Short mmCIF file of C-alpha atoms and ligand atoms in Angstrom, two decimals:
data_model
loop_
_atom_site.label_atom_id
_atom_site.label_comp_id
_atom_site.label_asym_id
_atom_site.label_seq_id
_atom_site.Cartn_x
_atom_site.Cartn_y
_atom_site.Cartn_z
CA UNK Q 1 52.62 -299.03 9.15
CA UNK Q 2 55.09 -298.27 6.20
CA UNK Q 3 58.93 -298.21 7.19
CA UNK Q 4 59.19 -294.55 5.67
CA UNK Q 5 56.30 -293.20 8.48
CA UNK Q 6 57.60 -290.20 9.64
CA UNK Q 7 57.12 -288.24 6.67
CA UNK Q 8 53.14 -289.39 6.07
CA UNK Q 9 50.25 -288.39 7.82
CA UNK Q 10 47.87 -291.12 6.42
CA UNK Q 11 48.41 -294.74 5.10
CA UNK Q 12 48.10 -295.32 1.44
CA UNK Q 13 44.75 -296.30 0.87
CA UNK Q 14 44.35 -300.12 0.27
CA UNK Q 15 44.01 -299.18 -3.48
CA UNK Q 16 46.97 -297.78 -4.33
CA UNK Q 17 48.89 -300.13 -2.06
CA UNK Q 18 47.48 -302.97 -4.37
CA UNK Q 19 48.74 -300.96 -7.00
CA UNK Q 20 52.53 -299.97 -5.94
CA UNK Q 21 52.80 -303.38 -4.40
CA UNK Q 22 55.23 -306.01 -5.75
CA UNK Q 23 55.34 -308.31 -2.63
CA UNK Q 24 53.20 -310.41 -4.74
CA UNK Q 25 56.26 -311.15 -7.06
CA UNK Q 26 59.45 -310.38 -5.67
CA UNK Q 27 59.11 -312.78 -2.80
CA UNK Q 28 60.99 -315.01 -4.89
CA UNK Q 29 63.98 -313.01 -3.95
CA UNK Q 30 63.79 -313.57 -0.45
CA UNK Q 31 66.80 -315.76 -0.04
CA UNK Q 32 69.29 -313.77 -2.04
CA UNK Q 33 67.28 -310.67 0.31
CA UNK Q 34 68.47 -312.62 3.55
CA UNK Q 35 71.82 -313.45 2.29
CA UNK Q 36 72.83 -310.01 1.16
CA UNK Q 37 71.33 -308.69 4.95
CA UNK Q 38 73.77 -310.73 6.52
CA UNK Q 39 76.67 -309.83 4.60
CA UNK Q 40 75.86 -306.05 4.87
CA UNK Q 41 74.96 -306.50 8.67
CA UNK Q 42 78.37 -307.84 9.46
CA UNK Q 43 80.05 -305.75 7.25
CA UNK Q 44 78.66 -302.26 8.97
CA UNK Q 45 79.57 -304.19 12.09
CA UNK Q 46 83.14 -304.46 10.50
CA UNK Q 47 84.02 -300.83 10.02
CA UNK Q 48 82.05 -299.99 13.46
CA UNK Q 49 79.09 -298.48 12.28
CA UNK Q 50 77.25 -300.79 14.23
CA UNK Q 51 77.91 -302.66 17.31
CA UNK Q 52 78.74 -306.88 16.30
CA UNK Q 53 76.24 -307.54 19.00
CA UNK Q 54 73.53 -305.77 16.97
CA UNK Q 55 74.96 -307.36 13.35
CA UNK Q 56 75.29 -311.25 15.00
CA UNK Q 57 71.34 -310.74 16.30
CA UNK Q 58 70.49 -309.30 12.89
CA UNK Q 59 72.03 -312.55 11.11
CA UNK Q 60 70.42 -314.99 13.54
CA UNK Q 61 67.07 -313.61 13.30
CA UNK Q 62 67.41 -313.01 9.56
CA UNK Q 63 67.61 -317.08 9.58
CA UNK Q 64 64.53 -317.61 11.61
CA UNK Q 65 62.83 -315.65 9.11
CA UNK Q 66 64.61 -317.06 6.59
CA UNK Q 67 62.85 -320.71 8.16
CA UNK Q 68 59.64 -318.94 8.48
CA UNK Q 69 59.44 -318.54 5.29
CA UNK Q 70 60.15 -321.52 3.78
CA UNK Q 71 58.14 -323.35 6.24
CA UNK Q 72 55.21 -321.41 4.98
CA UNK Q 73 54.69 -319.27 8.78
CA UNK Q 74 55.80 -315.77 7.33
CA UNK Q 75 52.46 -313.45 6.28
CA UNK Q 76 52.80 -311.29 3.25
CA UNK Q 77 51.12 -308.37 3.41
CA UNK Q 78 50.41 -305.96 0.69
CA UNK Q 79 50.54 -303.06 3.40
CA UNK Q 80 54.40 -304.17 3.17
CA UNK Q 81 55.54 -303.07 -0.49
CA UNK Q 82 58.14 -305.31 -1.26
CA UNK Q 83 60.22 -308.79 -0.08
CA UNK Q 84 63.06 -305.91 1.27
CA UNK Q 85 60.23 -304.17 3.37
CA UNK Q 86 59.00 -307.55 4.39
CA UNK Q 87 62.35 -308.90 5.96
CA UNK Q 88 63.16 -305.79 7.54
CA UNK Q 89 59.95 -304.41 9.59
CA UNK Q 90 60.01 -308.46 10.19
CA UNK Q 91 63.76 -307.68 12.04
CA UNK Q 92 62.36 -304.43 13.81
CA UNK Q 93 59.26 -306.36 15.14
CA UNK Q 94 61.93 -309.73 16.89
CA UNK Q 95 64.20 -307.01 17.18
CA UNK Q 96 63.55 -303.68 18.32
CA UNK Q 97 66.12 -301.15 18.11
CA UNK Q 98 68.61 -303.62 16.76
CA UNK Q 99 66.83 -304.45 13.75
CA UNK Q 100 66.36 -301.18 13.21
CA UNK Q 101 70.13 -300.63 12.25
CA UNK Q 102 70.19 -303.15 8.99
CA UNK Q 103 68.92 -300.68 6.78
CA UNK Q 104 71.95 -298.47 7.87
CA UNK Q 105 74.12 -297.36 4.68
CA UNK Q 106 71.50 -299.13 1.82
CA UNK Q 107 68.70 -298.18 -0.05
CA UNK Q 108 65.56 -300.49 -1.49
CA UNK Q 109 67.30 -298.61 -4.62
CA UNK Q 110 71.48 -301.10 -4.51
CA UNK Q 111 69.03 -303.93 -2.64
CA UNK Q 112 67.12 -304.76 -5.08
CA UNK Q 113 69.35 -304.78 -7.51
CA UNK Q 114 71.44 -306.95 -5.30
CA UNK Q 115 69.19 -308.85 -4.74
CA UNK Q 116 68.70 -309.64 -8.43
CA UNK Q 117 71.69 -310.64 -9.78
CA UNK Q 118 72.27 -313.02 -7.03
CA UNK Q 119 69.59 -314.49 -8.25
CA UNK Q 120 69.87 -314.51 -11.99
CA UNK Q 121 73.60 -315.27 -11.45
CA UNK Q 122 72.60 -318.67 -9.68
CA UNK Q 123 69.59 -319.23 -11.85
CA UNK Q 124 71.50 -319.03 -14.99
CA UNK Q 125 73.59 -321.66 -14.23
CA UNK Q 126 70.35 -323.86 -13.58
CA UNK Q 127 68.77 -323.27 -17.30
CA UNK Q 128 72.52 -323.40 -18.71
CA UNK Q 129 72.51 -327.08 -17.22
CA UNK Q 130 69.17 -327.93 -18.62
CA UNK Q 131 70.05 -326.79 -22.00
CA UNK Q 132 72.77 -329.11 -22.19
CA UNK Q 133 70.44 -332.24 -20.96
CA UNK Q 134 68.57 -330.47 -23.82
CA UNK Q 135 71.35 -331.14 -26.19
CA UNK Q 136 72.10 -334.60 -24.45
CA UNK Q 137 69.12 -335.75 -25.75
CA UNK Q 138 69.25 -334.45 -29.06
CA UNK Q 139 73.00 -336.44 -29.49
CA UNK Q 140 71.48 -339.45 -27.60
CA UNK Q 141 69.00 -339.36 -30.86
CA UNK Q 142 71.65 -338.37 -33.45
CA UNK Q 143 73.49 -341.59 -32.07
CA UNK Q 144 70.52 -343.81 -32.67
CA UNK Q 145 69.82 -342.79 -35.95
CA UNK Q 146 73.73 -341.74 -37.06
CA UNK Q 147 72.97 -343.47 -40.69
CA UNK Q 148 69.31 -342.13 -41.27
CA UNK Q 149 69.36 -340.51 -44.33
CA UNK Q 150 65.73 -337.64 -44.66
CA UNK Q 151 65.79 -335.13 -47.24
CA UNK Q 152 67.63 -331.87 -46.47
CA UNK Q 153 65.01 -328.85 -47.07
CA UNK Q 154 65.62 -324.91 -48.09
CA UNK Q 155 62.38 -323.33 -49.03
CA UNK Q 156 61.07 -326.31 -47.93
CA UNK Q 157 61.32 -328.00 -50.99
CA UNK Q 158 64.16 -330.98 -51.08
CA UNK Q 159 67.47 -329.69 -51.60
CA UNK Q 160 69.84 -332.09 -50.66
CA UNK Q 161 70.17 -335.78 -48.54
CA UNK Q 162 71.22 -335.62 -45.09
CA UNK Q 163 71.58 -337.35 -42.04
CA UNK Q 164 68.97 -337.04 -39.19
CA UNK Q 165 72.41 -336.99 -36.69
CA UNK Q 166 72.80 -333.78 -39.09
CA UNK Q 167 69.86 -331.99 -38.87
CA UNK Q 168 69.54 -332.58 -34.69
CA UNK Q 169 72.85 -331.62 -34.11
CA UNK Q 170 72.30 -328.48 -36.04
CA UNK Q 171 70.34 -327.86 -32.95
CA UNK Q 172 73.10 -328.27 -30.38
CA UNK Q 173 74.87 -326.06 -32.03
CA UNK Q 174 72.37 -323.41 -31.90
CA UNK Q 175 71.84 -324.38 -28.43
CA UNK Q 176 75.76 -324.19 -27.43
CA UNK Q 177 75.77 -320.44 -28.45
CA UNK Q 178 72.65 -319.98 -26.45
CA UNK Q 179 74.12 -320.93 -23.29
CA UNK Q 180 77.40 -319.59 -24.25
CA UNK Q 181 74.95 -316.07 -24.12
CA UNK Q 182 73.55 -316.61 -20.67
CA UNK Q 183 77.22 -317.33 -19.22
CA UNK Q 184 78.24 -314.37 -21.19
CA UNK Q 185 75.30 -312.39 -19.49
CA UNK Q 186 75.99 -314.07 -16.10
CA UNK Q 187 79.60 -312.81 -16.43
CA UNK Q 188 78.67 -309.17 -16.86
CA UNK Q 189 75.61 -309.26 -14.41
CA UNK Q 190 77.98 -310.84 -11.26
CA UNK Q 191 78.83 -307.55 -10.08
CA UNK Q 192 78.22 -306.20 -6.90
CA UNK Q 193 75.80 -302.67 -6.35
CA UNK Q 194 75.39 -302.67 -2.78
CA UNK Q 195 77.14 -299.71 -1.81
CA UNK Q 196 75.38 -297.36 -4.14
CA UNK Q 197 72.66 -296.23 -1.53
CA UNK Q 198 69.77 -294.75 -3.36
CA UNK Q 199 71.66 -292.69 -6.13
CA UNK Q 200 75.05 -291.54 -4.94
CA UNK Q 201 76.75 -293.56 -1.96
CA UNK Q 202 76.78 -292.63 1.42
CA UNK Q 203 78.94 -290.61 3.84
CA UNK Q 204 79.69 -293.26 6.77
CA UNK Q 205 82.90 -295.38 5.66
CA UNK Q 206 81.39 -299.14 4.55
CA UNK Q 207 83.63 -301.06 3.31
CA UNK Q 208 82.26 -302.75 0.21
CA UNK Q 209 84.97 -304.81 -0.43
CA UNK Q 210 84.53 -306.80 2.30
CA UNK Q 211 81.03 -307.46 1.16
CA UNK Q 212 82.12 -308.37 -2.26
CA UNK Q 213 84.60 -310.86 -0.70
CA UNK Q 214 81.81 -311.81 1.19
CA UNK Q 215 79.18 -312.37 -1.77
CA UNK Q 216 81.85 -313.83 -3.30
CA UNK Q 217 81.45 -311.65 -6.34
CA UNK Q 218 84.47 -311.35 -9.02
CA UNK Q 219 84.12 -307.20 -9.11
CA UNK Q 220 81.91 -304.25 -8.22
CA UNK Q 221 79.56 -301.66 -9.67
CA UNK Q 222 81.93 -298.28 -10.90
CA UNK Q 223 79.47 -295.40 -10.84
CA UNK Q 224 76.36 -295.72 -8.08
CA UNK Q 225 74.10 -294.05 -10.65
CA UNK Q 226 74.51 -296.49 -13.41
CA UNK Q 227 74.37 -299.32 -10.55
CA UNK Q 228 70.70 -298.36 -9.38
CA UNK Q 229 69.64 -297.35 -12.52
CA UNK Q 230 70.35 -299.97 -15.58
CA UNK Q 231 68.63 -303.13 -16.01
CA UNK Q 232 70.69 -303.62 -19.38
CA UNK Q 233 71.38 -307.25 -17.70
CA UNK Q 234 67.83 -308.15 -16.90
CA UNK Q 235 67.51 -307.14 -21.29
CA UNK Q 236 70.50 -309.47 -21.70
CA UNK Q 237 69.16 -312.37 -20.15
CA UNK Q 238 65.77 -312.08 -21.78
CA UNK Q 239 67.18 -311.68 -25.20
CA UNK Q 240 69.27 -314.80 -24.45
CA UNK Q 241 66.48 -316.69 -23.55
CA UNK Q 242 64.43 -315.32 -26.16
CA UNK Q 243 66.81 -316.45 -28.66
CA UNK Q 244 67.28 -319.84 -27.28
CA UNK Q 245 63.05 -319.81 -27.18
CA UNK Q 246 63.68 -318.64 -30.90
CA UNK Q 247 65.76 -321.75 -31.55
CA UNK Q 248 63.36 -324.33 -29.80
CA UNK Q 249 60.69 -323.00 -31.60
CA UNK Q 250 61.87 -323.43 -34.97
CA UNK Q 251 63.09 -327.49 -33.39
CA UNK Q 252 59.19 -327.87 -32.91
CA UNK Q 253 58.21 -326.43 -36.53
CA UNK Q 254 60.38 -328.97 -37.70
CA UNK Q 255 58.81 -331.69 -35.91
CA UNK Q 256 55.73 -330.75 -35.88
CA UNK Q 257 55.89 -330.95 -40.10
CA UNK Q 258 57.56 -334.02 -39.35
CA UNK Q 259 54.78 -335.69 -37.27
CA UNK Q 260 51.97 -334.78 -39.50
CA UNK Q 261 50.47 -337.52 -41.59
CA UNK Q 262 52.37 -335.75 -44.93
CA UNK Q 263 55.68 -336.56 -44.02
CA UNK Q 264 55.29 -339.04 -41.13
CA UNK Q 265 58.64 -338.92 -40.52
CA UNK Q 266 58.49 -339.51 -37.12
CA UNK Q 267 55.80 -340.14 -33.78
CA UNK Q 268 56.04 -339.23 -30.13
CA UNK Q 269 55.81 -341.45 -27.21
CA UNK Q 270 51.47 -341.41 -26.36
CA UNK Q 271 53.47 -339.98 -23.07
CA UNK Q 272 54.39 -336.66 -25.19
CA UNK Q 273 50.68 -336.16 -26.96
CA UNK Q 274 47.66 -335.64 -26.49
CA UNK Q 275 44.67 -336.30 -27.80
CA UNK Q 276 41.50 -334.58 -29.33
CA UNK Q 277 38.10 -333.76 -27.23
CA UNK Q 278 36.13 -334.83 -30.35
CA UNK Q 279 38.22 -336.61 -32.71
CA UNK Q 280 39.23 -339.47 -31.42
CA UNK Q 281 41.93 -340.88 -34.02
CA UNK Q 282 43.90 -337.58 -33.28
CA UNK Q 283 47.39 -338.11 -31.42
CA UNK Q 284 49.35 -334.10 -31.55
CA UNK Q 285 52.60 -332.71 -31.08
CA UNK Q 286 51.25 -330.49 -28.01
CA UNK Q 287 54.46 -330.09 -26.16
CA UNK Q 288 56.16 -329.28 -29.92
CA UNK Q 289 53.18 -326.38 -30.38
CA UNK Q 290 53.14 -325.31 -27.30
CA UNK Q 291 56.61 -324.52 -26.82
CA UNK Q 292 56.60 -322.54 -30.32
CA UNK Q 293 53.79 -320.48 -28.65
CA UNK Q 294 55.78 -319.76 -25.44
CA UNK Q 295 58.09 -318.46 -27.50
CA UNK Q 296 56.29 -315.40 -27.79
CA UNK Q 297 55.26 -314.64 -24.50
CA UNK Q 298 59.23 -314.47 -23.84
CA UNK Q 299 59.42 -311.71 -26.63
CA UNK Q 300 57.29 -310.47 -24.92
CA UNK Q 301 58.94 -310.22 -21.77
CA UNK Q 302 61.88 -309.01 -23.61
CA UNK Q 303 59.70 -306.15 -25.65
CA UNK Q 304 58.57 -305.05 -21.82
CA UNK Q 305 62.06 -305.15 -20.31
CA UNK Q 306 63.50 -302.99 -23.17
CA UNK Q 307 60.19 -300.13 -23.33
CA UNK Q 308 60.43 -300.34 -19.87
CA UNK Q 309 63.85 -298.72 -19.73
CA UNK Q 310 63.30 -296.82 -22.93
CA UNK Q 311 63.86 -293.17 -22.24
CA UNK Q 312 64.04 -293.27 -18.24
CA UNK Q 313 66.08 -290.56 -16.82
CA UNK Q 314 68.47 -291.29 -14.02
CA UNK Q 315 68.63 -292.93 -12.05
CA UNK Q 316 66.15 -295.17 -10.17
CA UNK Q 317 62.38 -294.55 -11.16
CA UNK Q 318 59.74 -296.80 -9.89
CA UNK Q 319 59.28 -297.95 -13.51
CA UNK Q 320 62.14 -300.18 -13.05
CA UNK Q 321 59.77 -302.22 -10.41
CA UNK Q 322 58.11 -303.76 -13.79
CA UNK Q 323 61.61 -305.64 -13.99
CA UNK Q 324 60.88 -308.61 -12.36
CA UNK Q 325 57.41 -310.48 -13.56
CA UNK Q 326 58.46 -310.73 -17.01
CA UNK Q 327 62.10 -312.07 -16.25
CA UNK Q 328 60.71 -314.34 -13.57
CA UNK Q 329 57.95 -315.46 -16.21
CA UNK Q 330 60.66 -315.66 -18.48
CA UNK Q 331 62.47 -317.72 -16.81
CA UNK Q 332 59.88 -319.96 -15.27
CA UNK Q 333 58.85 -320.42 -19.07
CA UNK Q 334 62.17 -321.51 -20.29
CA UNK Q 335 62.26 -323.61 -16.92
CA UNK Q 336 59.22 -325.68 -18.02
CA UNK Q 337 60.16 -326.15 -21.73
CA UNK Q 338 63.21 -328.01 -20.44
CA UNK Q 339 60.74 -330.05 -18.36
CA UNK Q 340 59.47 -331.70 -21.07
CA UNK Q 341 60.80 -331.42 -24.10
CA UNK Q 342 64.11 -333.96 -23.83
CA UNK Q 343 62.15 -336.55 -22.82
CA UNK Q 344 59.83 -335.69 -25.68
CA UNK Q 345 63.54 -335.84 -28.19
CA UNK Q 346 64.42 -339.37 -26.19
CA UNK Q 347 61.43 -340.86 -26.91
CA UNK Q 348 60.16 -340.23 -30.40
CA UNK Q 349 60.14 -342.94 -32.27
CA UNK Q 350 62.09 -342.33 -35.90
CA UNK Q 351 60.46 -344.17 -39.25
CA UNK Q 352 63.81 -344.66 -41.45
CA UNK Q 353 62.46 -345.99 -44.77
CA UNK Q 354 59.84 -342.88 -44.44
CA UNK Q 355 62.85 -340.73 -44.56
CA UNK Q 356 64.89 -342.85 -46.95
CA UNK Q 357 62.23 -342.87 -49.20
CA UNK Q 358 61.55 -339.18 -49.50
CA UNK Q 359 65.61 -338.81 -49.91
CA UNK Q 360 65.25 -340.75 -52.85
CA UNK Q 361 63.94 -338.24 -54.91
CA UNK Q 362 66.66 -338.51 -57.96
CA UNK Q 363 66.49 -334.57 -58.35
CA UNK Q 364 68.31 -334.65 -54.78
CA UNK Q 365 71.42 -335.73 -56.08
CA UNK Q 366 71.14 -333.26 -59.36
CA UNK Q 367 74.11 -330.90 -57.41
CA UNK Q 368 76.37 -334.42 -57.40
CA UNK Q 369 75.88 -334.59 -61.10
CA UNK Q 370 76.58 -330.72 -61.50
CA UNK Q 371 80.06 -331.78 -59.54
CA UNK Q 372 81.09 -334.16 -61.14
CA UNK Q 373 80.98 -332.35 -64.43
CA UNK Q 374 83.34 -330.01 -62.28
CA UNK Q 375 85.55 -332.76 -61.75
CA UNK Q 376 86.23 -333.56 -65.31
CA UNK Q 377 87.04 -329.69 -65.69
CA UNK Q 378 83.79 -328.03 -66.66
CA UNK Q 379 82.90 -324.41 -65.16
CA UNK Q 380 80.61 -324.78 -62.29
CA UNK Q 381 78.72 -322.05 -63.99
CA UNK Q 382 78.21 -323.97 -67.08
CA UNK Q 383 77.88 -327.32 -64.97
CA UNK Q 384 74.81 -325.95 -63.39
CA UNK Q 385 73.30 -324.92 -66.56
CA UNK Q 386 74.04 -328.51 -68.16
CA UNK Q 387 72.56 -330.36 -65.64
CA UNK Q 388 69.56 -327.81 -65.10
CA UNK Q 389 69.09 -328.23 -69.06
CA UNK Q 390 68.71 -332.35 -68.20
CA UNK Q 391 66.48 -331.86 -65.37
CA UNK Q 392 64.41 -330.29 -67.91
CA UNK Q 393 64.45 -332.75 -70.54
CA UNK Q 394 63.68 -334.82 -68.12
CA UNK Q 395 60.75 -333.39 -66.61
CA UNK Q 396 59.69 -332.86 -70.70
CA UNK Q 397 59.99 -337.38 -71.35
CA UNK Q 398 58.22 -337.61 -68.27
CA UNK Q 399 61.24 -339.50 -66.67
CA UNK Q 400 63.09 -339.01 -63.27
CA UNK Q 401 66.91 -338.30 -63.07
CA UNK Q 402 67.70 -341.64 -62.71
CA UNK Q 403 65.66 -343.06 -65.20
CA UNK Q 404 67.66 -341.13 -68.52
CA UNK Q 405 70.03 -342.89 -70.19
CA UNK Q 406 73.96 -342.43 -71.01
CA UNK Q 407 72.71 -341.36 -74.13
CA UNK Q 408 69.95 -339.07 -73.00
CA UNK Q 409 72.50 -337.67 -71.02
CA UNK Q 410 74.98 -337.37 -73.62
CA UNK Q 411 72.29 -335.48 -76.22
CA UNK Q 412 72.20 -333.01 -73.37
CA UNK Q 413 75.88 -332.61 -72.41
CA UNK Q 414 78.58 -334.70 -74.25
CA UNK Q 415 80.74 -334.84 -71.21
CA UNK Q 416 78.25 -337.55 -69.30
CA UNK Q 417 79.69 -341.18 -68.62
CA UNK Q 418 78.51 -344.22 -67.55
CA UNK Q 419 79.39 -343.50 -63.99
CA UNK Q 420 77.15 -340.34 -63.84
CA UNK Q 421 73.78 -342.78 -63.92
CA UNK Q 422 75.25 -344.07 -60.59
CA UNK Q 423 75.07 -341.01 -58.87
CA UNK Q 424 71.28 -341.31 -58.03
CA UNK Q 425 71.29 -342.89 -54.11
CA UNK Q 426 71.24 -340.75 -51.46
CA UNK Q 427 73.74 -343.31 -49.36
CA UNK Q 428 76.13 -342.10 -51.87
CA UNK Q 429 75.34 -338.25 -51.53
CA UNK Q 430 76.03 -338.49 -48.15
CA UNK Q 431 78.92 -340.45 -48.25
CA UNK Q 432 80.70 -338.38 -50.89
CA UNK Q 433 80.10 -335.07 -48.53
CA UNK Q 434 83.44 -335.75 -46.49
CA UNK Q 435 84.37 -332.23 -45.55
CA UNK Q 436 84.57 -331.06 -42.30
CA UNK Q 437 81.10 -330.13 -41.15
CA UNK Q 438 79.14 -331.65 -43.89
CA UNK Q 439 76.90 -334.29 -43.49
CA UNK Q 440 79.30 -337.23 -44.24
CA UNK Q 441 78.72 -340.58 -42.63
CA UNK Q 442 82.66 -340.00 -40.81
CA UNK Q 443 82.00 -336.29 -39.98
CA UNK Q 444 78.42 -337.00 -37.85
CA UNK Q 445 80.70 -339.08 -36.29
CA UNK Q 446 83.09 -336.39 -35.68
CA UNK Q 447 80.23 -334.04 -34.29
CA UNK Q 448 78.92 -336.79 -32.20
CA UNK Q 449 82.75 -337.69 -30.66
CA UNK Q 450 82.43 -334.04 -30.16
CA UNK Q 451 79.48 -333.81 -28.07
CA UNK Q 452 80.19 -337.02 -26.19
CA UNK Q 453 83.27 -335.26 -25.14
CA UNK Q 454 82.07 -331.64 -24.57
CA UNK Q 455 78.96 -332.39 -22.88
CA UNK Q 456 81.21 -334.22 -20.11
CA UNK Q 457 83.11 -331.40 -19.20
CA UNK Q 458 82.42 -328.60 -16.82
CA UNK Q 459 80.76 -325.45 -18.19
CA UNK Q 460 83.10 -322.27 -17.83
CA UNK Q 461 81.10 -319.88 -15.81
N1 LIG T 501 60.01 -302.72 -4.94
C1 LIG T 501 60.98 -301.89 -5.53
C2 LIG T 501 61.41 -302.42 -6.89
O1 LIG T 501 61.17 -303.55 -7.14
C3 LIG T 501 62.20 -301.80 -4.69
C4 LIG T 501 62.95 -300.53 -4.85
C5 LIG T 501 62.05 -299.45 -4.40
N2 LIG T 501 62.72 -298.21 -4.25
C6 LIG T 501 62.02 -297.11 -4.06
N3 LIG T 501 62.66 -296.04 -3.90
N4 LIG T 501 60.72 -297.11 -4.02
O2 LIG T 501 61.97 -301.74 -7.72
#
């Protein structure tokens, strides 16, 4: 029953069919399959390789299967390899003869690649969109809480006060450059390959041009044997969504530290958690954890991809069929992550004085001191030490920063004045950080005038 029959003298037995199949996945594809059919259909009819009779019954059937299988009427078959197999014996069957023409000039080999980057080109645009409602919700946050002030961490020890609108959107930003990778991708990937028959072209005169036009697709494939063989896009979109998994995942570590009873720095909405089978006080950051898990089954995707290609002569090997379920699984991944997790950033509920309180921490503000010893002319070298040599002393009296006095101070460095002991509230800290893209209370504001703005306009595709 396979299209290629004349060459076989037995079917495949139902074993290795199962095994070569991927009808089971790539049914997904089946509109972009359709679309480019129609396109190619009327394009052989075009340069006369096929009667427009036969190309206008090949369009209107490809719609009724097209309806068929969206309604749910169409039967996959594993005796049919693939979606392309599928759609076509489906043409020959309403068909006859006529159907039997689509196939004219193309190989399974350009289709399928077609076939994919029509797909990824439109599906890109889809995550792209829910990464920004992604960082919509992270600014909606950063706006409620523009004057929360929570300790900044490296190492995770404190290091310096900062503002929660800070430290979220330090996420946006990581999340701008990951869709400004998929467009990048998209850009690269929306290129047309039918054309390139199995390996090398054909000899009847298509006209590919017109199906460019057609697809609508800004250029088209150079060399047939790099367009059938390379998948580099299918790595580029999986290491762009692997990064942007990369980025989310290191958002839930945060929260997740944040949430537990240690810093309780924050809570999700009950609608966000869940609870414990056996302990019943338990409330956890599921959605948080499990996105940080599903971060590694998109590595892993993107390990696959990339060992997949590893080494492959040219052109097209069947290896290459291994493409798909890890991009679609990718993607479908990514897809569900977005689901949840701005609702999740929306709804968490923020404790302030939790944060103030750990900001508070004198030794926080022991770089302010150290700078404003460079203000009255001292080395920062030599500032650093100073003030290092007071956080000592003070560690020695059993005192915090703020508790030393001017004289104290001055036993330690003779340069201290009165104003120094004022130096110790984290309101102040951030304040006095007024440079463009610090945490200053006027330059949040900045960021978050920025994202109002830029999240408004259209994306550049
Ligand atoms: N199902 C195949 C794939 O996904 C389609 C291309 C098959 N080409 C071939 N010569 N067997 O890669």
């Amino acid at each position: 029953m396979a299209l290629w029959g004349g060459r076989f003298a037995k079917d495949a037995e139902s074993s290795v069919r199962d095994f070569t199949e991927s009808i089971s996945y790539d049914r997904r594809l089946y509109k972009h399959d359709i679309e480019g059919s129609k396109v190619h259909a009327q394009m052989l009819a075009s340069v006369g390789i096929i009667p427009q009779t036969s190309a206008d019954a090949i369009c209107a059937e490809l719609e009724e299967i097209r309806k068929q299988i969206e309604s749910g009427d169409f039967t996959f078959q594993t005796e049919l390899e693939d979606i392309h197999m599928h759609v076509e014996s489906e043409l020959i069957k309403a068909l006859g003869d006529e159907g039997a023409r689509v196939h004219t000039a193309r190989s399974r080999n350009d289709q399928v690649c077609l076939d994919i980057r029509l797909y990824l080109r439109e599906e890109i645009l889809q995550l792209a969109d829910g990464i920004r409602m992604f960082q919509g919700a992270l600014a909606e946050q950063a706006e409620a809480s523009k004057r929360v002030i929570l300790p900044g961490f490296t190492h995770l020890q404190h290091a310096q006060p900062v503002l929660l609108a800070h430290h979220l959107l330090a996420y946006a930003e990581m999340f701008e450059r990951d869709i400004g990778r998929l467009l990048d991708a998209r850009r690269r990937l929306n290129v047309l390959p039918l054309g390139s028959g199995a390996i090398a072209g054909t000899t009847l005169p298509i006209d590919r041009e017109f199906v460019r036009r057609k697809l609508d697709f800004p250029a088209m494939t150079r060399n047939s044997m790099d367009a059938v063989a390379s998948r580099d896009f299918t790595c580029e979109v999986l290491a762009a969504l692997s990064i942007f998994c990369m980025n989310v995942s290191r958002l839930s570590e945060d929260l997740i530290l944040w949430m537990s009873q240690e810093f309780s720095f924050i809570a999700f909405s009950d609608a966000y958690c869940t609870g414990s089978s056996l302990m019943p006080q338990k409330k956890n950051p599921d959605i948080a954890e499990i996105s940080r898990g599903k971060t590694g089954r998109v590595y892993g995707s993107l390990i696959s991809i990339l060992t997949i290609c590893k080494g492959l002569p040219l052109t097209y090997n069947r290896d290459l069929q291994e493409d798909k379920e890890g991009l679609f699984d990718a993607i479908d991944t990514v897809r569900s992550i977005l689901s949840v997790y701005p609702g999740m950033i929306r709804t968490m509920t923020v404790f302030p004085e939790r944060m103030r309180r750990a900001a508070s921490d004198p030794g926080l503000m022991a770089t302010d001191l150290a700078e404003e010893l460079v203000r009255k002319g001292v080395p920062f070298r030599h500032a650093h030490r100073k003030v290092g040599a007071l956080v000592r002393f003070a560690a020695e009296h059993n005192k915090t920063l703020n508790e030393i006095t001017l004289e104290e101070m001055r036993s330690v460095f003779p340069e201290a004045d009165a104003d120094m002991l004022n130096l110790f509230s984290p309101e102040n800290a951030v304040e006095k950080r007024d440079i463009f893209g610090a945490t200053g209370y006027k330059q949040v504001e900045k960021q978050l005038d920025f994202w109002k703005k830029h999240l408004q306009e259209p994306m550049e595709s």
